[in-house]
Tab-separated table of C-alpha atoms and ligand atoms in Angstrom:
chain	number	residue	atom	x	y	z
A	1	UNK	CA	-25.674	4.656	-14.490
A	2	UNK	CA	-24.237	7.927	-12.465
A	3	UNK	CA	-21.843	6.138	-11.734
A	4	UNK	CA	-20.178	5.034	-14.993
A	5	UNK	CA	-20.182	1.528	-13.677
A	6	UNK	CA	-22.337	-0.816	-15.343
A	7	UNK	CA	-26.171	-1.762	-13.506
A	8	UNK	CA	-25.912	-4.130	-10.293
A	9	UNK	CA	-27.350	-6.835	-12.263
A	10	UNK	CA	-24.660	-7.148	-14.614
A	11	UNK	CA	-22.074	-6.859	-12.328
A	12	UNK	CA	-22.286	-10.354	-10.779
A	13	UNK	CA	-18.849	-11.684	-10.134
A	14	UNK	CA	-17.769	-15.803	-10.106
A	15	UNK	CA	-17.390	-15.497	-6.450
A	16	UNK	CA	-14.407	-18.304	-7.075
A	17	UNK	CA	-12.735	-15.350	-9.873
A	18	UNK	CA	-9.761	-14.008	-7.898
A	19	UNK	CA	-6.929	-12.963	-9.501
A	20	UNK	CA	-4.341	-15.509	-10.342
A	21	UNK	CA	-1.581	-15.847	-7.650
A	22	UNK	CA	0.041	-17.919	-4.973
A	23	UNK	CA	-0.847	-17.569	-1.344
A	24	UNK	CA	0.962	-18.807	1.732
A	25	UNK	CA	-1.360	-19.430	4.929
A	26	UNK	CA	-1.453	-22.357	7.686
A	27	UNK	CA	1.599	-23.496	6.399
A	28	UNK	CA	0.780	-24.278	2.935
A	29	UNK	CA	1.298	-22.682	-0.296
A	30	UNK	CA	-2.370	-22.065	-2.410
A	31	UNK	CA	-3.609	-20.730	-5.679
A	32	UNK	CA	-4.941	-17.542	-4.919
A	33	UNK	CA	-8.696	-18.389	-4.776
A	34	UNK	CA	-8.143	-21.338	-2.140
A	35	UNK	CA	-6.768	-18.442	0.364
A	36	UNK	CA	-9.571	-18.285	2.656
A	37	UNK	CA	-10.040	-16.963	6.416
A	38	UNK	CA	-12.027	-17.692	9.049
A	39	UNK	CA	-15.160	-15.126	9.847
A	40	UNK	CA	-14.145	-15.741	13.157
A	41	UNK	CA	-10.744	-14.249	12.667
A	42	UNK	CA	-10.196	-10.709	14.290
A	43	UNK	CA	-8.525	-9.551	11.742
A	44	UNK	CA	-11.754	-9.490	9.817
A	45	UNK	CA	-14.051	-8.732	12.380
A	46	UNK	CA	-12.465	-5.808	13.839
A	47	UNK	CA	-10.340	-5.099	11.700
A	48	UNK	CA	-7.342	-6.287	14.428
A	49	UNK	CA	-4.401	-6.330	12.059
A	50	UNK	CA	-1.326	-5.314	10.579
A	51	UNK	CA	-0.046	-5.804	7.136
A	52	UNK	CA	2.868	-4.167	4.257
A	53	UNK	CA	2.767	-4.159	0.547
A	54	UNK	CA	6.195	-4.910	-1.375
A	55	UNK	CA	6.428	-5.316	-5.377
A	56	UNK	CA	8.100	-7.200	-7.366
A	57	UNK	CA	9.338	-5.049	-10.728
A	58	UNK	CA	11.138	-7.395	-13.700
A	59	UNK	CA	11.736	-10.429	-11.332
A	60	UNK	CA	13.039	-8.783	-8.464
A	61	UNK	CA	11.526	-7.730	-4.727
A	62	UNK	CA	12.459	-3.499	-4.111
A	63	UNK	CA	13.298	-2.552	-0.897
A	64	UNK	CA	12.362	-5.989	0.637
A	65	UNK	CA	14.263	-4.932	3.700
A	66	UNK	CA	12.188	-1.852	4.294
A	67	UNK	CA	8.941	-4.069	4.026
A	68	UNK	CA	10.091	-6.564	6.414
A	69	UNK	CA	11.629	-4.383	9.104
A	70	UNK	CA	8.057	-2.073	8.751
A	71	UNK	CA	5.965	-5.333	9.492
A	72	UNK	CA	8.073	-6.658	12.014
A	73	UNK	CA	8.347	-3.669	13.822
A	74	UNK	CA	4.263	-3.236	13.575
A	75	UNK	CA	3.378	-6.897	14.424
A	76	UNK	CA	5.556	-5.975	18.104
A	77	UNK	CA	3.575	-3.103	18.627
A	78	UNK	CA	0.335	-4.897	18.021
A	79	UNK	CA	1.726	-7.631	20.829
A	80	UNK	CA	1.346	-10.011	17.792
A	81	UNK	CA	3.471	-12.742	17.231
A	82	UNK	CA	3.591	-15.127	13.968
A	83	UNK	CA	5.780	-18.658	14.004
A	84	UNK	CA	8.485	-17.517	11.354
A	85	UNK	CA	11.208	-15.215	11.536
A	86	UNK	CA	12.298	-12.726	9.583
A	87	UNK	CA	14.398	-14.956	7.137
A	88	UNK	CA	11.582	-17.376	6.889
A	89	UNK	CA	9.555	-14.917	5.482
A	90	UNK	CA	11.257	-13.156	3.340
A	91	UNK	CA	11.733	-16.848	1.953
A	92	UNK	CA	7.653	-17.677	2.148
A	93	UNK	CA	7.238	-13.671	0.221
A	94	UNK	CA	10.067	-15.200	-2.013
A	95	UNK	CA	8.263	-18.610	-2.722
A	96	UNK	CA	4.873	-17.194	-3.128
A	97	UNK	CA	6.106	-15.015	-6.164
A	98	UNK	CA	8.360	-17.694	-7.493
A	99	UNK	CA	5.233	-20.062	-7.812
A	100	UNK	CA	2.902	-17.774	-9.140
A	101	UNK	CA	5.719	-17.057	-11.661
A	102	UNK	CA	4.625	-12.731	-11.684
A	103	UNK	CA	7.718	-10.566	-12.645
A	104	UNK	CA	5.890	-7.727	-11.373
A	105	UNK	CA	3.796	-8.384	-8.760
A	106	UNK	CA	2.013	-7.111	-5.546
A	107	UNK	CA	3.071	-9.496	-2.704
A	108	UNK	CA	0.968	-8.584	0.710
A	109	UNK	CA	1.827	-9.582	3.805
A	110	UNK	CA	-0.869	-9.691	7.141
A	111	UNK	CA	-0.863	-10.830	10.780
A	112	UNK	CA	-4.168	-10.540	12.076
A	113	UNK	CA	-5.423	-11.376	15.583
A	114	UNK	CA	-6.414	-14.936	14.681
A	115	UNK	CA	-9.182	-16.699	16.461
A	116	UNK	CA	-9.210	-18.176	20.319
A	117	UNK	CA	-10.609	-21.450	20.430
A	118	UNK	CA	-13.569	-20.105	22.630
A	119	UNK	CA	-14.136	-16.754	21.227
A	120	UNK	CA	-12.450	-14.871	23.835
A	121	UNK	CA	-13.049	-10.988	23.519
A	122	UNK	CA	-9.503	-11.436	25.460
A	123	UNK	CA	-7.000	-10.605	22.541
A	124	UNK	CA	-3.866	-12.243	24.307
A	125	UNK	CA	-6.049	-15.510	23.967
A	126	UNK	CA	-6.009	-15.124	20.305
A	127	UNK	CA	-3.948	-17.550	18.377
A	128	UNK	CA	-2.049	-14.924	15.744
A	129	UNK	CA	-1.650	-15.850	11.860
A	130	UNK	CA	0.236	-14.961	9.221
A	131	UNK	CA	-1.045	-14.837	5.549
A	132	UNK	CA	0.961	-13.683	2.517
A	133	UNK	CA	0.004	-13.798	-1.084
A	134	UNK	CA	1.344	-12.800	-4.716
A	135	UNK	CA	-1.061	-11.481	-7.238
A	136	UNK	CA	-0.499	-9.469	-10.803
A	137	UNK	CA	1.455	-5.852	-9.729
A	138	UNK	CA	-1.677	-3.063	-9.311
A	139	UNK	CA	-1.542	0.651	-9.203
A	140	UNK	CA	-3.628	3.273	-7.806
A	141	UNK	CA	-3.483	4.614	-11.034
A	142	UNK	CA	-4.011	3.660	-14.219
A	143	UNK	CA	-2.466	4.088	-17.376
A	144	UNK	CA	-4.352	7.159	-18.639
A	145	UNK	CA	-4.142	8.493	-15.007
A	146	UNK	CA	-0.374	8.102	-14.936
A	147	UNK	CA	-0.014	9.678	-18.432
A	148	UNK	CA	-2.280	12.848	-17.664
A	149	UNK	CA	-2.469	12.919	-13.793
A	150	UNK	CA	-4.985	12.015	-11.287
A	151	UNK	CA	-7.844	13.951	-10.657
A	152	UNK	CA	-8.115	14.413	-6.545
A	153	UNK	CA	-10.167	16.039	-4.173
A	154	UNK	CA	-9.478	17.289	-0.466
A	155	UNK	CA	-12.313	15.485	1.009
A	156	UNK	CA	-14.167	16.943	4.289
A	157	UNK	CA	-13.907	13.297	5.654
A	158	UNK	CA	-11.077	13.695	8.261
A	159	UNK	CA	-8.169	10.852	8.294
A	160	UNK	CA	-8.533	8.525	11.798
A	161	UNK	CA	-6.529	10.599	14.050
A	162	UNK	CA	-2.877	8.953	15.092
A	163	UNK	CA	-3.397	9.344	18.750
A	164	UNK	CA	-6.488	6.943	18.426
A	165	UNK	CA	-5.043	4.782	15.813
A	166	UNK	CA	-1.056	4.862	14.928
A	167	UNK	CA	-1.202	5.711	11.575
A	168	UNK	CA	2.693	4.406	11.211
A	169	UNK	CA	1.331	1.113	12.019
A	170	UNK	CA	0.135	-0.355	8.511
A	171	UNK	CA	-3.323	-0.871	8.849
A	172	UNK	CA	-7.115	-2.022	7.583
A	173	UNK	CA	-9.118	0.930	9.658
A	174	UNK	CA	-10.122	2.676	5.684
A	175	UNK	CA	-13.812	3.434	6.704
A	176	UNK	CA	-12.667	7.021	6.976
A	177	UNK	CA	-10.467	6.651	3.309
A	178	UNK	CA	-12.856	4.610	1.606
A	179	UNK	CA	-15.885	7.575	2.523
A	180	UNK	CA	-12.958	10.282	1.113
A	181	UNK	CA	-13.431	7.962	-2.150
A	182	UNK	CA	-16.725	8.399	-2.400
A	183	UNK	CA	-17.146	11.941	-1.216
A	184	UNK	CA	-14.454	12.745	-4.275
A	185	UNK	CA	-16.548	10.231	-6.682
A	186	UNK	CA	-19.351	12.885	-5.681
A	187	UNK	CA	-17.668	15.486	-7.090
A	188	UNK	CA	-15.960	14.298	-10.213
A	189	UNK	CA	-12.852	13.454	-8.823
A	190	UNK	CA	-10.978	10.315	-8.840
A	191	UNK	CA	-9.039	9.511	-5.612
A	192	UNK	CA	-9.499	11.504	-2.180
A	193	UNK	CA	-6.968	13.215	0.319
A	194	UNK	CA	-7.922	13.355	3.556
A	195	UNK	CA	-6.972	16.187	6.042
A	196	UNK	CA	-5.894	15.371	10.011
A	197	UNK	CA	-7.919	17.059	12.903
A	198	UNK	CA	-6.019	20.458	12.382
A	199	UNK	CA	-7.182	20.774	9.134
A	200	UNK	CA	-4.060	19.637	7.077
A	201	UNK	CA	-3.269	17.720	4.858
A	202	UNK	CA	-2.266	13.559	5.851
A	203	UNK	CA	-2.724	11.332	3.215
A	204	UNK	CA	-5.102	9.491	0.691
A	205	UNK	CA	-6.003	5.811	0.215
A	206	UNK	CA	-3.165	3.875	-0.277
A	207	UNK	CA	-0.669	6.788	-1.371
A	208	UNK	CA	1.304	9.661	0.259
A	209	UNK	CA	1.347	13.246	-0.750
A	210	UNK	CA	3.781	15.480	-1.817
A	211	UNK	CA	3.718	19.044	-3.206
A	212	UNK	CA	6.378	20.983	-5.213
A	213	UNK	CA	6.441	24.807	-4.481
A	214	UNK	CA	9.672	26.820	-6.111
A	215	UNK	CA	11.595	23.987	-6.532
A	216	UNK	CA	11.451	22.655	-2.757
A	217	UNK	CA	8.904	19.396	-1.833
A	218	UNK	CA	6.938	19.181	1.095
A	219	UNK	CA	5.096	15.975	2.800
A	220	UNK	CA	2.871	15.364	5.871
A	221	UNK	CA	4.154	14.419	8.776
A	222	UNK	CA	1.844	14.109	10.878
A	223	UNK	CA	-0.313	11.060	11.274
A	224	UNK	CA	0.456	9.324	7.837
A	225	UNK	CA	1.730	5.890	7.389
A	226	UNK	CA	5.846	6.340	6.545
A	227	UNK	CA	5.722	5.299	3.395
A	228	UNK	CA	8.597	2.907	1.789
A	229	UNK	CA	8.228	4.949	-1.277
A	230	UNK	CA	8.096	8.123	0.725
A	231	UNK	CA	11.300	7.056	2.129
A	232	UNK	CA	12.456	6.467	-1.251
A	233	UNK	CA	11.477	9.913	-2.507
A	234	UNK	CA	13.747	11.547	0.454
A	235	UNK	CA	16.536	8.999	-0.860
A	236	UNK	CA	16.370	10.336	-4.030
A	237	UNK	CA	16.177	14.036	-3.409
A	238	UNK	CA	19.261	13.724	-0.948
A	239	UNK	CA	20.869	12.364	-3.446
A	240	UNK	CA	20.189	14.997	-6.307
A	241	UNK	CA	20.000	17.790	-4.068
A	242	UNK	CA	16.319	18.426	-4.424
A	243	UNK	CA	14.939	20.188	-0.886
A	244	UNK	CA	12.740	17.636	0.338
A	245	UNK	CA	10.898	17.864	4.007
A	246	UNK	CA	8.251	16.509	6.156
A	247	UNK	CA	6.243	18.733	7.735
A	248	UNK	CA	2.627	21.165	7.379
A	249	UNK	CA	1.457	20.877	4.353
A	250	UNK	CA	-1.648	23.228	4.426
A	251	UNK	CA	-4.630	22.854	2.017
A	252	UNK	CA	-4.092	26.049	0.591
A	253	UNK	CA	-0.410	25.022	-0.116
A	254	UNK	CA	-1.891	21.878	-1.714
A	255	UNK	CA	-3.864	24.283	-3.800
A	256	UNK	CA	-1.240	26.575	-4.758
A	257	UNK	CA	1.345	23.969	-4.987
A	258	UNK	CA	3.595	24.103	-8.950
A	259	UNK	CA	3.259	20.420	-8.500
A	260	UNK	CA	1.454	17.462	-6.823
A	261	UNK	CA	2.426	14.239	-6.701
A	262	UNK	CA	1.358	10.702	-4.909
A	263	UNK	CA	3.260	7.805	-4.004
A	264	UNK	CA	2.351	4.024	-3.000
A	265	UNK	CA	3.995	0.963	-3.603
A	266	UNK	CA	1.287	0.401	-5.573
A	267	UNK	CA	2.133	2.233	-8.901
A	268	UNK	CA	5.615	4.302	-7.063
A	269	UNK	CA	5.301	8.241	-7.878
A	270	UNK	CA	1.820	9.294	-9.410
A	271	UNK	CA	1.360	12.632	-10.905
A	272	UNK	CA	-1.470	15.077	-9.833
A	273	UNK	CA	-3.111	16.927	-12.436
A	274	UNK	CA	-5.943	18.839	-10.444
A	275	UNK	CA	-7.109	19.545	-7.063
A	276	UNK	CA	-10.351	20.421	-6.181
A	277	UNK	CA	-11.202	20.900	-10.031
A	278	UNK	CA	-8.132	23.204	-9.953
A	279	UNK	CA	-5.188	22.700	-12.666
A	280	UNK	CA	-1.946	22.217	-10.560
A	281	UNK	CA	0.828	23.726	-12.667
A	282	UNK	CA	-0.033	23.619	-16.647
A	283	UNK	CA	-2.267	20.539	-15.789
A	284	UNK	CA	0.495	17.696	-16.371
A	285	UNK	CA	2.805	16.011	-14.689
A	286	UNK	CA	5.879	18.661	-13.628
A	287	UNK	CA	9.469	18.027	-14.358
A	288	UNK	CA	10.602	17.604	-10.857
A	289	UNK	CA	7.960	15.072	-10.512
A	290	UNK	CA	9.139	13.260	-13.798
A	291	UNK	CA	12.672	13.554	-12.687
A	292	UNK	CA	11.307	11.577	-9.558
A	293	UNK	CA	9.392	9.299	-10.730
A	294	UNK	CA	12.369	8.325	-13.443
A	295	UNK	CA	14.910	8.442	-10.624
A	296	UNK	CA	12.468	5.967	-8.851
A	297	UNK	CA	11.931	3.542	-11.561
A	298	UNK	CA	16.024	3.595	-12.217
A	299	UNK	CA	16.696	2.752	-8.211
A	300	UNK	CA	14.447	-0.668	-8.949
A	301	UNK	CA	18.088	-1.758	-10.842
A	302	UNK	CA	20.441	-1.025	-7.956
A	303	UNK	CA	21.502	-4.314	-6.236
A	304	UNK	CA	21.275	-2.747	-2.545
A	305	UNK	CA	17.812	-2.299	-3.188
A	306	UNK	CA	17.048	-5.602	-5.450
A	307	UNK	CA	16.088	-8.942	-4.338
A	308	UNK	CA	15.956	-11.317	-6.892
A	309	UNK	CA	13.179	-13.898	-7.281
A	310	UNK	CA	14.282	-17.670	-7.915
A	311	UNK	CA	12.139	-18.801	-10.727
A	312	UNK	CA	11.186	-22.204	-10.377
A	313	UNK	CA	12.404	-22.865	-14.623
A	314	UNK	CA	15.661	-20.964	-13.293
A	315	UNK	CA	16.403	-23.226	-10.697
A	316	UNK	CA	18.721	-25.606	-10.722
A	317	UNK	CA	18.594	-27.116	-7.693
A	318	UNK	CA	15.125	-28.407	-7.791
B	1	LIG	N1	-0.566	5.675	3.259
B	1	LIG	C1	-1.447	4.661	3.349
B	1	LIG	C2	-2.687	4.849	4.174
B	1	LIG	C3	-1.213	3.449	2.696
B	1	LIG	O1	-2.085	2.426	2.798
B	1	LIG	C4	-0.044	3.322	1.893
B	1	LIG	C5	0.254	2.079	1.156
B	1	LIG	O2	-0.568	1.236	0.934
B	1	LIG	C6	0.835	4.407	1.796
B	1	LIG	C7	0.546	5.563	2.514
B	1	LIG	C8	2.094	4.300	0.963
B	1	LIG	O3	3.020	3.444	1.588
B	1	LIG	P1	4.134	2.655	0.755
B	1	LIG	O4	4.934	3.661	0.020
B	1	LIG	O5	4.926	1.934	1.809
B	1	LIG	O6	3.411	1.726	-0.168
């Protein structure tokens, strides 16, 4: 295959193989394959809804807070409203992992429209619901990647602009970052970055980007989701006096950039090894990238930033 993927016909999945995991929806608590939605839901049918990411690294929730004031703060300005408050989920996000018993995990959180009980194309008639689930801890890259760097290309697709869809707002609209995929697929790449309608660069699927020139780090900031890791990248380089900014970040600066690196809760700070089939730097991850990405890893033990999960063989009161 072209692809590197095996043929079609061998890759038939158990449609009932999910990864193991907990979910929370309708009030109950589920093994991860029992989570099921409605087709009827908005969420799935146009794509009406909000959602964060957290992990969970050696038994303990990072930067729950962050998460939960993000979602919160998106579900208002989606005029969505779910029966639990902020405590309560933090506790269901808590119970979820605890159950599935995952020291590292990736714990997703969604309101989505939710169905009216006559199909109303009137939103506000929509009954809103909140799903949250635990699974093993993924990362947009893998091992090799992280050891050697991810292969990216700028793709031509252009990222949904912000004044049509608020890219702060966590979202499901990926049409535009799942055609960057395959556009870099197409040319021997392995992940995408998309530019905005100026011709800049915003951000990739599932990541932000940053780029190292002379010491000094620059990241969109214009019409890219605010990242909890980004966040935690600025934290850091306040902290150990590394110039960090939002702002332009051209494609030519991408280019010419000493280093390049990517950042999702899903994996934390991901080196870039080429753009555009171009080595950045000496073609492995830089040292003000490694410094990050160690400083990152080290934050996961501070207490202000740890939640710790209650094991149910820990517990003592159950
Ligand atoms: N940008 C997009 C489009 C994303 O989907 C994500 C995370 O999934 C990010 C950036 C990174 O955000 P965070 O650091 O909060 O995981």
């Amino acid at each position: 295959m072209s692809d590197g993927l095996p043929a079609l016909s061998e890759r038939h999945v158990d449609p009932a193989a999910y990864p193991p995991g907990v979910a929370f929806m309708d009030g109950q608590y589920l093994p991860m394959r029992e989570a099921r939605v409605s087709v009827l839901d908005y969420g799935f049918l146009h794509s009406d809804a909000t959602y964060d990411v957290a992990h969970v690294w050696g038994g303990a929730f990072f930067r729950l807070d962050a998460h939960l004031d993000r979602f919160f703060r998106n579900i208002g300005k989606l005029h969505m409203t779910i029966p639990y408050a902020r405590d309560e989920v933090a506790e269901i996000l808590h119970n979820c992992v605890a159950l599935s018993g995952l020291r590292e995990s990736y714990v997703e959180f969604i309101c989505t429209r939710g169905t009216s009980p006559t199909f109303s194309r009137d939103p506000r008639e929509a009954v809103n619901r909140f799903i949250a689930f635990a699974i093993p801890f993924g990362s947009v890259a893998n091992p090799e990647q992280m050891e050697r760097g991810l292969r990216v290309a700028v793709s031509e697709v252009v990222r949904i602009s912000p004044v049509s869809v608020d890219a702060t707002v966590k979202n499901y609209h990926w049409l535009d970052l799942v055609s960057g995929l395959y556009d870099a697929y197409a040319r021997g790449a392995e992940t995408a970055v998309l530019l905005d309608a100026n011709g800049n660069i915003a951000e990739g699927p599932g990541f932000n980007v940053f780029a190292v020139k002379d010491g000094a780090i620059t990241t969109p900031d214009y019409g890219v989701l605010l990242g909890i890791t980004r966040q935690t990248i600025f934290d850091i380089c306040a902290g150990c006096g590394i110039a960090c900014a939002a702002g332009v970040l051209s494609r030519d600066a991408l280019a010419g950039a000493d280093e390049v690196f990517i950042t999702s809760t899903a994996g934390g700070v991901m080196p870039v090894a080429e753009v555009d089939g171009r080595a950045i730097g000496d073609g492995a991850a830089g040292p003000i990238t490694r410094r990050i990405k160690d400083s990152y890893w080290a934050l996961h033990d501070a207490p202000a930033h740890r939640s710790v999960v209650a094991y149910p063989e820990e517990r003592h009161d159950v």
